[in-house]
Tab-separated table of C-alpha atoms in Angstrom:
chain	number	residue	atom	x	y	z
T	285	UNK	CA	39.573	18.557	80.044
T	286	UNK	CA	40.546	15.021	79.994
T	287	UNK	CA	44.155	15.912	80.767
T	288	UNK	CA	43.345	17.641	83.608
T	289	UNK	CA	41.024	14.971	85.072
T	290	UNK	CA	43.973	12.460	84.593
T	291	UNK	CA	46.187	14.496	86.614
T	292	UNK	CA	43.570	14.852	89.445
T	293	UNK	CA	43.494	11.156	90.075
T	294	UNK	CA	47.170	11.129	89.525
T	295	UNK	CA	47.324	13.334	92.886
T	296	UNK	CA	44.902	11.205	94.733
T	297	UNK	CA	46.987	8.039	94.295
T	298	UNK	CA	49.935	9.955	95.893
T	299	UNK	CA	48.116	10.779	98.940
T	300	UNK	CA	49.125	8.379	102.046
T	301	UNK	CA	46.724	5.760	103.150
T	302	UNK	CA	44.126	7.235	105.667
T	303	UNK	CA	44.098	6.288	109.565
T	304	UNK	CA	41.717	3.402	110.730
T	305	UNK	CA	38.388	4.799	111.472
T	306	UNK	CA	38.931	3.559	115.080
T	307	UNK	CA	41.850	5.085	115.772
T	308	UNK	CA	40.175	9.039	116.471
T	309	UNK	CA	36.605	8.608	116.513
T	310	UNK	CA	36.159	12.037	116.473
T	311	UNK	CA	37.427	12.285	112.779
T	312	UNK	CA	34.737	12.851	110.143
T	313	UNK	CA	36.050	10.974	107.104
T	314	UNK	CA	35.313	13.632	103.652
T	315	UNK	CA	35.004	11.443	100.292
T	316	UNK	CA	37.873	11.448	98.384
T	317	UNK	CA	38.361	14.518	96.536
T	318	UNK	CA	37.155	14.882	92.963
T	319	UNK	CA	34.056	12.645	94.383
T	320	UNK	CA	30.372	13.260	95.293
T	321	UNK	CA	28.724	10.094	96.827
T	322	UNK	CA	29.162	7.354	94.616
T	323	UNK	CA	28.386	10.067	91.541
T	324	UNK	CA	30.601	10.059	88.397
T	325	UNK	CA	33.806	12.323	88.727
T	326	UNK	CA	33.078	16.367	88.996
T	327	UNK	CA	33.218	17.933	85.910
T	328	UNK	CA	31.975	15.245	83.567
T	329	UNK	CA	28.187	17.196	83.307
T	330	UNK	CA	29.947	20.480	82.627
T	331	UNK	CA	32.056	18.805	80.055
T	332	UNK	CA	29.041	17.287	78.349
T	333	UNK	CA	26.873	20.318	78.384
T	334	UNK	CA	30.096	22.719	76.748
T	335	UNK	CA	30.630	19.730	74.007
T	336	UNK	CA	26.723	20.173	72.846
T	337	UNK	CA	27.239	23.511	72.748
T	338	UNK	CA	30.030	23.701	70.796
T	339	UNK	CA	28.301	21.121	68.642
T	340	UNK	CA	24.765	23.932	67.909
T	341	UNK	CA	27.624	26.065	67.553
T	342	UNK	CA	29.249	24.299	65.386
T	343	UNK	CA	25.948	23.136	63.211
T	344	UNK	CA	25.321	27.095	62.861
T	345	UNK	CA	27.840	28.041	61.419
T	346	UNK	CA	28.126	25.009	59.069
T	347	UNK	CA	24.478	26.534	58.030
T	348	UNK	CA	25.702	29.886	58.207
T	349	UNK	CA	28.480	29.077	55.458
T	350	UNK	CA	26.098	27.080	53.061
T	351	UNK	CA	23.646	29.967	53.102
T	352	UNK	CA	26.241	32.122	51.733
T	353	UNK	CA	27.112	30.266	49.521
T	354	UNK	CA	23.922	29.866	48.090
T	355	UNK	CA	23.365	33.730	47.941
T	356	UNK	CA	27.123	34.434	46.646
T	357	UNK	CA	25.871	31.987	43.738
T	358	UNK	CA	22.401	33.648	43.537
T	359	UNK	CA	24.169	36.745	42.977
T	360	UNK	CA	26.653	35.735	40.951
T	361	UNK	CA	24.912	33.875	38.165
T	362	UNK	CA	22.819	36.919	36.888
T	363	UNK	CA	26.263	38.763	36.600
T	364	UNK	CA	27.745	35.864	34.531
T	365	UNK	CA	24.625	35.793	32.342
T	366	UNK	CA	25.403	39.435	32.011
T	367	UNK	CA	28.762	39.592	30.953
T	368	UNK	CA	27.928	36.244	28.719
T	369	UNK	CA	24.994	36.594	26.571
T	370	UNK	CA	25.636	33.272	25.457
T	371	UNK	CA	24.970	31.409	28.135
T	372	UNK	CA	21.168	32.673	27.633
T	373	UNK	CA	20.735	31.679	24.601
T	374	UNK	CA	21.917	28.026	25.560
T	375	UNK	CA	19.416	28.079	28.289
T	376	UNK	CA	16.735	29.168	25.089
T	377	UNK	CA	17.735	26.312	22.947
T	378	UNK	CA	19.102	23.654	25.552
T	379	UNK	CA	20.265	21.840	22.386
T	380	UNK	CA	23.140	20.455	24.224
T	381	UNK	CA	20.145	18.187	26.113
T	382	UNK	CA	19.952	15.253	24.145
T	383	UNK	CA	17.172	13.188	25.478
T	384	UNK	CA	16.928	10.035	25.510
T	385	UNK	CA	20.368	9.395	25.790
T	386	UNK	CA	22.126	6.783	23.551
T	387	UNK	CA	19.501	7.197	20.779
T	388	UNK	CA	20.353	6.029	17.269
T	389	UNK	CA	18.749	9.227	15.051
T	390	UNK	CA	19.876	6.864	11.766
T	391	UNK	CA	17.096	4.113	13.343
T	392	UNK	CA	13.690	5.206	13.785
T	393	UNK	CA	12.665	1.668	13.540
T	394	UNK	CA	13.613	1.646	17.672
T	395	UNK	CA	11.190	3.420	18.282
T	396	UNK	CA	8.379	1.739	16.741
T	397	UNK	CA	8.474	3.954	13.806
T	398	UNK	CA	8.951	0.914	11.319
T	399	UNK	CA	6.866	3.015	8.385
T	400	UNK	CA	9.776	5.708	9.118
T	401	UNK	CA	12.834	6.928	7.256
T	402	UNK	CA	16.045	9.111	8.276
T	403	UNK	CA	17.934	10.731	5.878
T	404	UNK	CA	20.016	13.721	5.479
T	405	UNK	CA	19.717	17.334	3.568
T	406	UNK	CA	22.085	20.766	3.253
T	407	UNK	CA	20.380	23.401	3.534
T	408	UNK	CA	23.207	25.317	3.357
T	409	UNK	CA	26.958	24.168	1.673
T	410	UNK	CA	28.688	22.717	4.054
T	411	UNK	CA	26.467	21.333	6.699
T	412	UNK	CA	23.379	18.748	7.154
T	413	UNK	CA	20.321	17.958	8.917
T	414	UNK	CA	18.886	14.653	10.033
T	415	UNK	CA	15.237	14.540	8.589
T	416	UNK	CA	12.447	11.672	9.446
T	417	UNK	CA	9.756	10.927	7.155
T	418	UNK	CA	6.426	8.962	8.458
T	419	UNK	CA	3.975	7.860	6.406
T	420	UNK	CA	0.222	7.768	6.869
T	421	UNK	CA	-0.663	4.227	8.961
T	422	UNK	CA	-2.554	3.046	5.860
T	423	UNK	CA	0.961	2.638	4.221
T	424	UNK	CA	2.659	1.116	6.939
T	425	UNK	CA	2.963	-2.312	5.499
T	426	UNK	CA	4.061	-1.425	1.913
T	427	UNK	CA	6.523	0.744	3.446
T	428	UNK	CA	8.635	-1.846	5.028
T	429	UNK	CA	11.928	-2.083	4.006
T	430	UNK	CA	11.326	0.552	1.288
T	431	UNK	CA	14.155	3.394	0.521
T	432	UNK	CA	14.241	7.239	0.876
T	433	UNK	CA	12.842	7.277	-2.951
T	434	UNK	CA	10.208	5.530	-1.786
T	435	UNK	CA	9.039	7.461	0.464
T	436	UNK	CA	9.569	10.617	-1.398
T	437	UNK	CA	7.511	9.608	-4.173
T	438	UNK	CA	4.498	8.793	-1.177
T	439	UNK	CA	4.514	12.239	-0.769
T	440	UNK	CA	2.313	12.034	-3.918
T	441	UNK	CA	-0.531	9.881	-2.142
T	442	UNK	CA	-3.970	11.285	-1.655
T	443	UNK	CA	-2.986	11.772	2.275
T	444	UNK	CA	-2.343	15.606	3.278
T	445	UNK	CA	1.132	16.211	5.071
T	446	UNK	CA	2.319	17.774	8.146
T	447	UNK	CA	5.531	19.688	8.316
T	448	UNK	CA	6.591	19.593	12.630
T	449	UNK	CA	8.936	21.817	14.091
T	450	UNK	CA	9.594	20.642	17.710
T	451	UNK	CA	10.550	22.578	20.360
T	452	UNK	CA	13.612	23.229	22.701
T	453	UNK	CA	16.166	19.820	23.921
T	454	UNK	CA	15.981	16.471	22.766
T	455	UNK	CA	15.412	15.950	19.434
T	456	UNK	CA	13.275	14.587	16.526
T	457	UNK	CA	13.378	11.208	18.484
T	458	UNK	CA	12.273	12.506	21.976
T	459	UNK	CA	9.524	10.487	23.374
T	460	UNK	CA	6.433	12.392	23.263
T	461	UNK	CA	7.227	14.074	19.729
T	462	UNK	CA	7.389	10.025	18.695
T	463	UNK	CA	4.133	9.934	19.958
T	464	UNK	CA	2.593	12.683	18.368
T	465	UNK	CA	3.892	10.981	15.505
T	466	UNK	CA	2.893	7.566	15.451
T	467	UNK	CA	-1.010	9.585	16.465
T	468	UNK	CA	-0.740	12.305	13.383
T	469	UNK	CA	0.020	8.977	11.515
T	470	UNK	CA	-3.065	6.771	12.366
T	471	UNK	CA	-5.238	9.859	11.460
T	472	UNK	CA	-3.717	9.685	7.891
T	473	UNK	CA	-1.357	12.333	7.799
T	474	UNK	CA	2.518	12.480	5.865
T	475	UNK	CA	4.605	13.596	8.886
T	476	UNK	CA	8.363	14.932	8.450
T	477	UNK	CA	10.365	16.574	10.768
T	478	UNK	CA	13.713	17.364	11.242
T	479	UNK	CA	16.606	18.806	13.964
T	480	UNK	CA	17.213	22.320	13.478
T	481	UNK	CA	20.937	22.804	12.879
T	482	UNK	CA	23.150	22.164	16.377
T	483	UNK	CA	20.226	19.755	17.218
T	484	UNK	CA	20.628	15.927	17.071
T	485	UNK	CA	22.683	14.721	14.996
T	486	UNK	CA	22.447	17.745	12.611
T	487	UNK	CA	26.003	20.128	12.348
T	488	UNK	CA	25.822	23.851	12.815
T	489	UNK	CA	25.244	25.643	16.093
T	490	UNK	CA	21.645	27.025	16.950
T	491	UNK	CA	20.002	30.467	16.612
T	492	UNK	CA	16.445	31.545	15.764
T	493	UNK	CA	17.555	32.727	12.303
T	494	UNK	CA	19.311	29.214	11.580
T	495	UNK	CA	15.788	27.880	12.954
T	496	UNK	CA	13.846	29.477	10.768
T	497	UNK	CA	16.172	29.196	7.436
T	498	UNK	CA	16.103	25.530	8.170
T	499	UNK	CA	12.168	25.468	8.041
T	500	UNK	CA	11.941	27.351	5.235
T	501	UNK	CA	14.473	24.998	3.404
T	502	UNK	CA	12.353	22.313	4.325
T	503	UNK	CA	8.722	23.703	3.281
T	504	UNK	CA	9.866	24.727	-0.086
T	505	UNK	CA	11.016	21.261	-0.429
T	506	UNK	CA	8.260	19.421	0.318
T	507	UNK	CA	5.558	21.908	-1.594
T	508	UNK	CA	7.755	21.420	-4.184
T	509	UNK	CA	7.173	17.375	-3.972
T	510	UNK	CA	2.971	17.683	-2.854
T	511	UNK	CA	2.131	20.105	-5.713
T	512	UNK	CA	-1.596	21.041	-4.621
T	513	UNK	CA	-2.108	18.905	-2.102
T	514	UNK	CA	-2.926	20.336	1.791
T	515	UNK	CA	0.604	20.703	3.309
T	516	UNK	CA	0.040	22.011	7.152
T	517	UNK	CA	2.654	23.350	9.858
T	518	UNK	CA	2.913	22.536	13.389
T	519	UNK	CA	5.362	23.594	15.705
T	520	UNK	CA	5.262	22.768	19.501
T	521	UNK	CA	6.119	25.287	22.774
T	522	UNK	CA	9.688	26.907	21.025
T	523	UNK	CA	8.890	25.137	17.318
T	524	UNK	CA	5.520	27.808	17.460
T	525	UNK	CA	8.066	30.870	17.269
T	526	UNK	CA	10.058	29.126	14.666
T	527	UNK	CA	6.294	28.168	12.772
T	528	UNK	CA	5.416	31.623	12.924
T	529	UNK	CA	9.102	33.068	11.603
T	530	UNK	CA	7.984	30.555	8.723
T	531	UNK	CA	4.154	31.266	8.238
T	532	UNK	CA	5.244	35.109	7.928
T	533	UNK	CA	7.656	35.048	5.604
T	534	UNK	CA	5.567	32.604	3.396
T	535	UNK	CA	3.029	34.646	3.963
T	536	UNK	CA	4.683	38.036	2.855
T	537	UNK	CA	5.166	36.209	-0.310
T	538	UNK	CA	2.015	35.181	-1.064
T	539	UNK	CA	2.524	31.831	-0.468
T	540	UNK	CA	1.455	30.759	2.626
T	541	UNK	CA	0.789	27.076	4.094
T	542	UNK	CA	-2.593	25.525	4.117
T	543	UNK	CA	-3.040	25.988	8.085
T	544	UNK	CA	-1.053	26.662	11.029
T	545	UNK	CA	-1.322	24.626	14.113
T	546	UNK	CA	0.498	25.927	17.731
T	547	UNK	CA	0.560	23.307	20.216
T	548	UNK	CA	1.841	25.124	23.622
T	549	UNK	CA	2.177	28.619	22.211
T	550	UNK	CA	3.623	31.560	23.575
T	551	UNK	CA	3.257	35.212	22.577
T	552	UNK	CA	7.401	36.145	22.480
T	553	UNK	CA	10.520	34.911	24.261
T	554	UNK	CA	10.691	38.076	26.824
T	555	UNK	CA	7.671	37.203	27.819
T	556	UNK	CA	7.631	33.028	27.743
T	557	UNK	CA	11.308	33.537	29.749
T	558	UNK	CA	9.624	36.006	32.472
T	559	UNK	CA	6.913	33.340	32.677
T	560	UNK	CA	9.086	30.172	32.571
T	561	UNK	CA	9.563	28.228	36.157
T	562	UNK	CA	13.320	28.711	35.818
T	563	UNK	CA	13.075	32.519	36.129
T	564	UNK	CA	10.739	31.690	39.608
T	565	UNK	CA	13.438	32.668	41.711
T	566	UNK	CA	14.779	35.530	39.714
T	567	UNK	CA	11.654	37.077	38.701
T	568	UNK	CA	10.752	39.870	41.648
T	569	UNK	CA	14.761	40.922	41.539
T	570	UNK	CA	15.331	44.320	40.940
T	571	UNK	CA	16.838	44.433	37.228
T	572	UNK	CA	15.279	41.209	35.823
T	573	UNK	CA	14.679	42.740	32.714
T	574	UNK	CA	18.321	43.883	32.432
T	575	UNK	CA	20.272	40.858	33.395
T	576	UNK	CA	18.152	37.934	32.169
T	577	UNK	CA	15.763	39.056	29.637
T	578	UNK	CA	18.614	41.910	27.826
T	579	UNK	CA	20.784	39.201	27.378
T	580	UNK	CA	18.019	37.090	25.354
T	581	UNK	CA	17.504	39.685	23.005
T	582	UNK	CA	21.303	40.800	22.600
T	583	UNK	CA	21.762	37.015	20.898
T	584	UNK	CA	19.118	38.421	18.684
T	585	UNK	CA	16.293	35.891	20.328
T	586	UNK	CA	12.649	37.173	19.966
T	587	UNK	CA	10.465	34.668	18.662
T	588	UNK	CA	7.585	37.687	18.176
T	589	UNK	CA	4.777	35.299	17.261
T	590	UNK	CA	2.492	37.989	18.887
T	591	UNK	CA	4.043	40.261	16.373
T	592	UNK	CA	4.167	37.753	13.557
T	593	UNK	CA	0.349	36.491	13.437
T	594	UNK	CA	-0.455	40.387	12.317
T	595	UNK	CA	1.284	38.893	9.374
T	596	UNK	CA	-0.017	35.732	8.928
T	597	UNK	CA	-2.768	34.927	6.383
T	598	UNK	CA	-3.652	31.447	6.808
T	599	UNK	CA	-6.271	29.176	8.918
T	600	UNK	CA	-4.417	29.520	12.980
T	601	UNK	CA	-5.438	26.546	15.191
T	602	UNK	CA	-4.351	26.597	18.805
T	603	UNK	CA	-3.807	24.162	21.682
T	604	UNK	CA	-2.996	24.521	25.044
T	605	UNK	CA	-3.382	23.126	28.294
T	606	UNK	CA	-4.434	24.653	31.281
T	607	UNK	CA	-1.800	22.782	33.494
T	608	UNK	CA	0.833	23.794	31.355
T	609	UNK	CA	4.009	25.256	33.660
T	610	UNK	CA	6.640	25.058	30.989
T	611	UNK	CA	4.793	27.449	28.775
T	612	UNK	CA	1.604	29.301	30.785
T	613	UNK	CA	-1.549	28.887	29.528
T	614	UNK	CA	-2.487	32.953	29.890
T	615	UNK	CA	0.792	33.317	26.986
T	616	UNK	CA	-1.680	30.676	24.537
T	617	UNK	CA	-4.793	32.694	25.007
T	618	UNK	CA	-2.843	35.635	24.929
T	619	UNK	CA	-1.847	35.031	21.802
T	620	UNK	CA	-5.240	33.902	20.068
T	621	UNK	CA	-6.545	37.092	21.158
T	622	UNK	CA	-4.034	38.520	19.425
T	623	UNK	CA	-4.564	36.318	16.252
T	624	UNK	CA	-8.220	36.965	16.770
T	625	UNK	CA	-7.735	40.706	16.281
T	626	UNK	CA	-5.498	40.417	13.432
T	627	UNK	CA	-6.293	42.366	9.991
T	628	UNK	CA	-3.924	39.918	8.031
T	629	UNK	CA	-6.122	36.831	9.745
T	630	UNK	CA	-9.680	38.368	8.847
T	631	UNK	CA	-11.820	35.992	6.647
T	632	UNK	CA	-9.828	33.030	8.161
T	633	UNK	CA	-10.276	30.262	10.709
T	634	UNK	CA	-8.565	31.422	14.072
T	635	UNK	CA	-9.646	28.482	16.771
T	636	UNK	CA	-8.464	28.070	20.193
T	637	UNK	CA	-9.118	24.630	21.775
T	638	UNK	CA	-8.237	24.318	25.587
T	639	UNK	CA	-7.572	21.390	27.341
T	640	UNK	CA	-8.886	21.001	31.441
T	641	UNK	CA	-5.900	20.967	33.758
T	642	UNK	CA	-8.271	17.672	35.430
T	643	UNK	CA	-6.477	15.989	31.934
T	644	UNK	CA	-3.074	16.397	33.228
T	645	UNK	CA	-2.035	17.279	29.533
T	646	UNK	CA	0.462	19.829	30.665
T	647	UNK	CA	3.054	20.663	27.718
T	648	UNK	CA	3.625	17.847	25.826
T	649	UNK	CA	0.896	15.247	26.631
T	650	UNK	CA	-1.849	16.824	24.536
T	651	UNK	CA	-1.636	14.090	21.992
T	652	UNK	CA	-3.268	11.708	24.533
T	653	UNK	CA	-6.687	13.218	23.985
T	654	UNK	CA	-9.456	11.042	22.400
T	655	UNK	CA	-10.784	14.226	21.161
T	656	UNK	CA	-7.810	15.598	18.909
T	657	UNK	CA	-8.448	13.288	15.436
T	658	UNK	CA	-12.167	14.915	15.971
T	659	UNK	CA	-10.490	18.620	16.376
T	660	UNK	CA	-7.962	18.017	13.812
T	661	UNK	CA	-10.717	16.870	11.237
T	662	UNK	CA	-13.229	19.681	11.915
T	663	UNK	CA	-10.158	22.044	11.527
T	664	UNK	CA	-8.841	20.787	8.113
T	665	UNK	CA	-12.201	19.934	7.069
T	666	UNK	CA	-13.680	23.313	7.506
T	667	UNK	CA	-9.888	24.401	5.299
T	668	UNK	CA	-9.848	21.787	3.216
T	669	UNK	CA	-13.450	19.650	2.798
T	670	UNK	CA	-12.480	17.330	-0.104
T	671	UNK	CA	-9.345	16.232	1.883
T	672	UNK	CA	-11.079	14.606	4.884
């Protein structure tokens, strides 16, 4: 358009100089051509209005090509988890999300945990996992600077001990599990935990039967080192599928823990997955099941604690909180009715404890409550009385 406006003025230049107005007064002088009044030149309006439209048009179909994108990827990713079951189970474990970043495992000092030791174990020929031991807070200053045989012979101190089995990413030095720590500890409590092989700084790669032969390595160990005194398992949101794999087997052989605690429990994976806020956009698309929740349970994922507390035969203590979205709170009570109901359970303690969503506990926070040493001792108490 601008070419063409150039050559009209070209034109106009060429044209010869007009006669004097007084020379045929009868002449009506017309405005140049190309000219309205003293208006910009014709066409400019026209030009303007075609350049905004080709500018909406433009802007549509720059939205028209991202939304397509967005459902060619929508489409596409249920496919890939389809053809590659083992990009599910990552999503499971997310042990590849090591949070905090830059964390030295080897120092739990940096965290505060100065009455804290890391050390190393095989489970298995060949590999290792990174362990932490914490003593009770009553110990913390003759612990200082004291070795791993230190600490294993305070295993034979009066206090009771807590086995933890933490749940999915991060690992034993993620924030709130160091929190949970350094609380368990001020109550009086032993606590060790470890990374489940392909988690921290532990070799290996993950699966829910690695999981659980890695906790069962560990109990064994430490009942071997507490003899008769109260040793207790707690696993949080993924760690309560691995602490009932545990419980059940100990269970089946007579040997069970002392009590069971689920912080954030669900009742199995298919049903924790269907529920999680991941699946949100997934969940009402025909063949769910078949793309997402098949592929779980072709890596040979189930984490049946609904299953495996018709097993159990120890004291079950449960925590949840109602503004949980990770892991739903209807999946926690779902599961203590479950527990509830159980033959292997009758004759002991089954107690669910809920926690408002007015708390803002949500999944990991529930160690903030100025009510849990109270819970915790009326729970052990009522399993162990000469402990507390």
């Amino acid at each position: 358009m601008r070419k063409r406006t150039s050559s009209l003025t070209a034109e106009h230049d060429s044209v010869p100089p007009a006669a004097p107005e007084d020379s045929d007064p009868a002449v009506k002088r017309c405005p140049p051509q190309g000219k309205v009044g003293h208006g910009a030149p014709q066409g400019t309006d026209p030009e303007k209005r075609m350049a905004k439209s080709f500018k909406r048009l433009g802007l549509a179909g720059k939205v028209k090509r991202i939304l397509m994108w967005i459902l060619l990827v929508y489409f596409c990713i249920p496919v890939l988890v389809k053809l590659c079951p083992s990009i599910q189970a990552k999503l499971v474990f997310l042990n590849f999300v090591r949070l905090p970043y830059f964390i030295d495992l080897k120092r739990p000092s940096d965290h505060g945990l100065n009455h804290t030791v890391n050390y190393y174990l095989e489970p298995e020929s060949g590999f290792k996992i990174g362990v932490w031991h914490t003593v009770p807070a009553q110990m913390w200053a003759e612990a200082q600077g004291k070795d791993r045989d230190w600490y294993d012979a305070a295993l034979l101190s009066p206090h009771p001990v807590i086995l933890y089995l933490h749940g999915n990413a991060g690992t034993r030095g993620g924030d709130h599990r160091v929190q949970l720590y350094k609380v368990l500890s001020s109550f009086g409590y032993h606590v060790v935990t470890f990374d489940y092989r392909g988690w921290g700084d532990s070799d290996g790669s993950p699966s829910e039967g690695g999981m659980t032969a890695d906790s069962l390595f560990m109990y064994h160990r430490l009942k071997r080192a507490v003899a008769n005194k109260p040793l207790y398992v707690w696993g949080h949101s993924l760690g309560t599928g691995v602490a009932t794999n545990l419980v059940r087997r100990l269970s089946d052989t007579g040997s069970p823990p002392d009590a069971l605690v689920l912080e954030s429990p669900f009742t199995n994976i298919r049903e924790e997955a269907r529920s999680h806020p991941f699946s949100m956009v997934y969940r009402y698309l025909p063949g769910f099941d078949w793309f997402f929740l098949d592929a779980i349970s072709a890596n040979d994922i189930r984490f049946a604690s609904d299953e495996n507390v018709n097993h159990i035969s120890c004291p079950v203590l449960i925590l949840h909180a109602e503004d949980d979205s990770v892991v739903p709170f209807h999946l926690g009570r779902k599961l203590y009715a479950a527990a509830a109901s159980s033959k292997s359970l009758s004759g002991h303690k089954v107690q669910f404890i809920p926690f408002q969503a007015s708390l803002s506990y949500k999944h990991k926070f529930i160690y903030r409550s100025p009510e849990l040493p109270h819970i915790l001792s009326d729970f052990f108490g009522a399993v162990h009385p000469n402990t507390q």
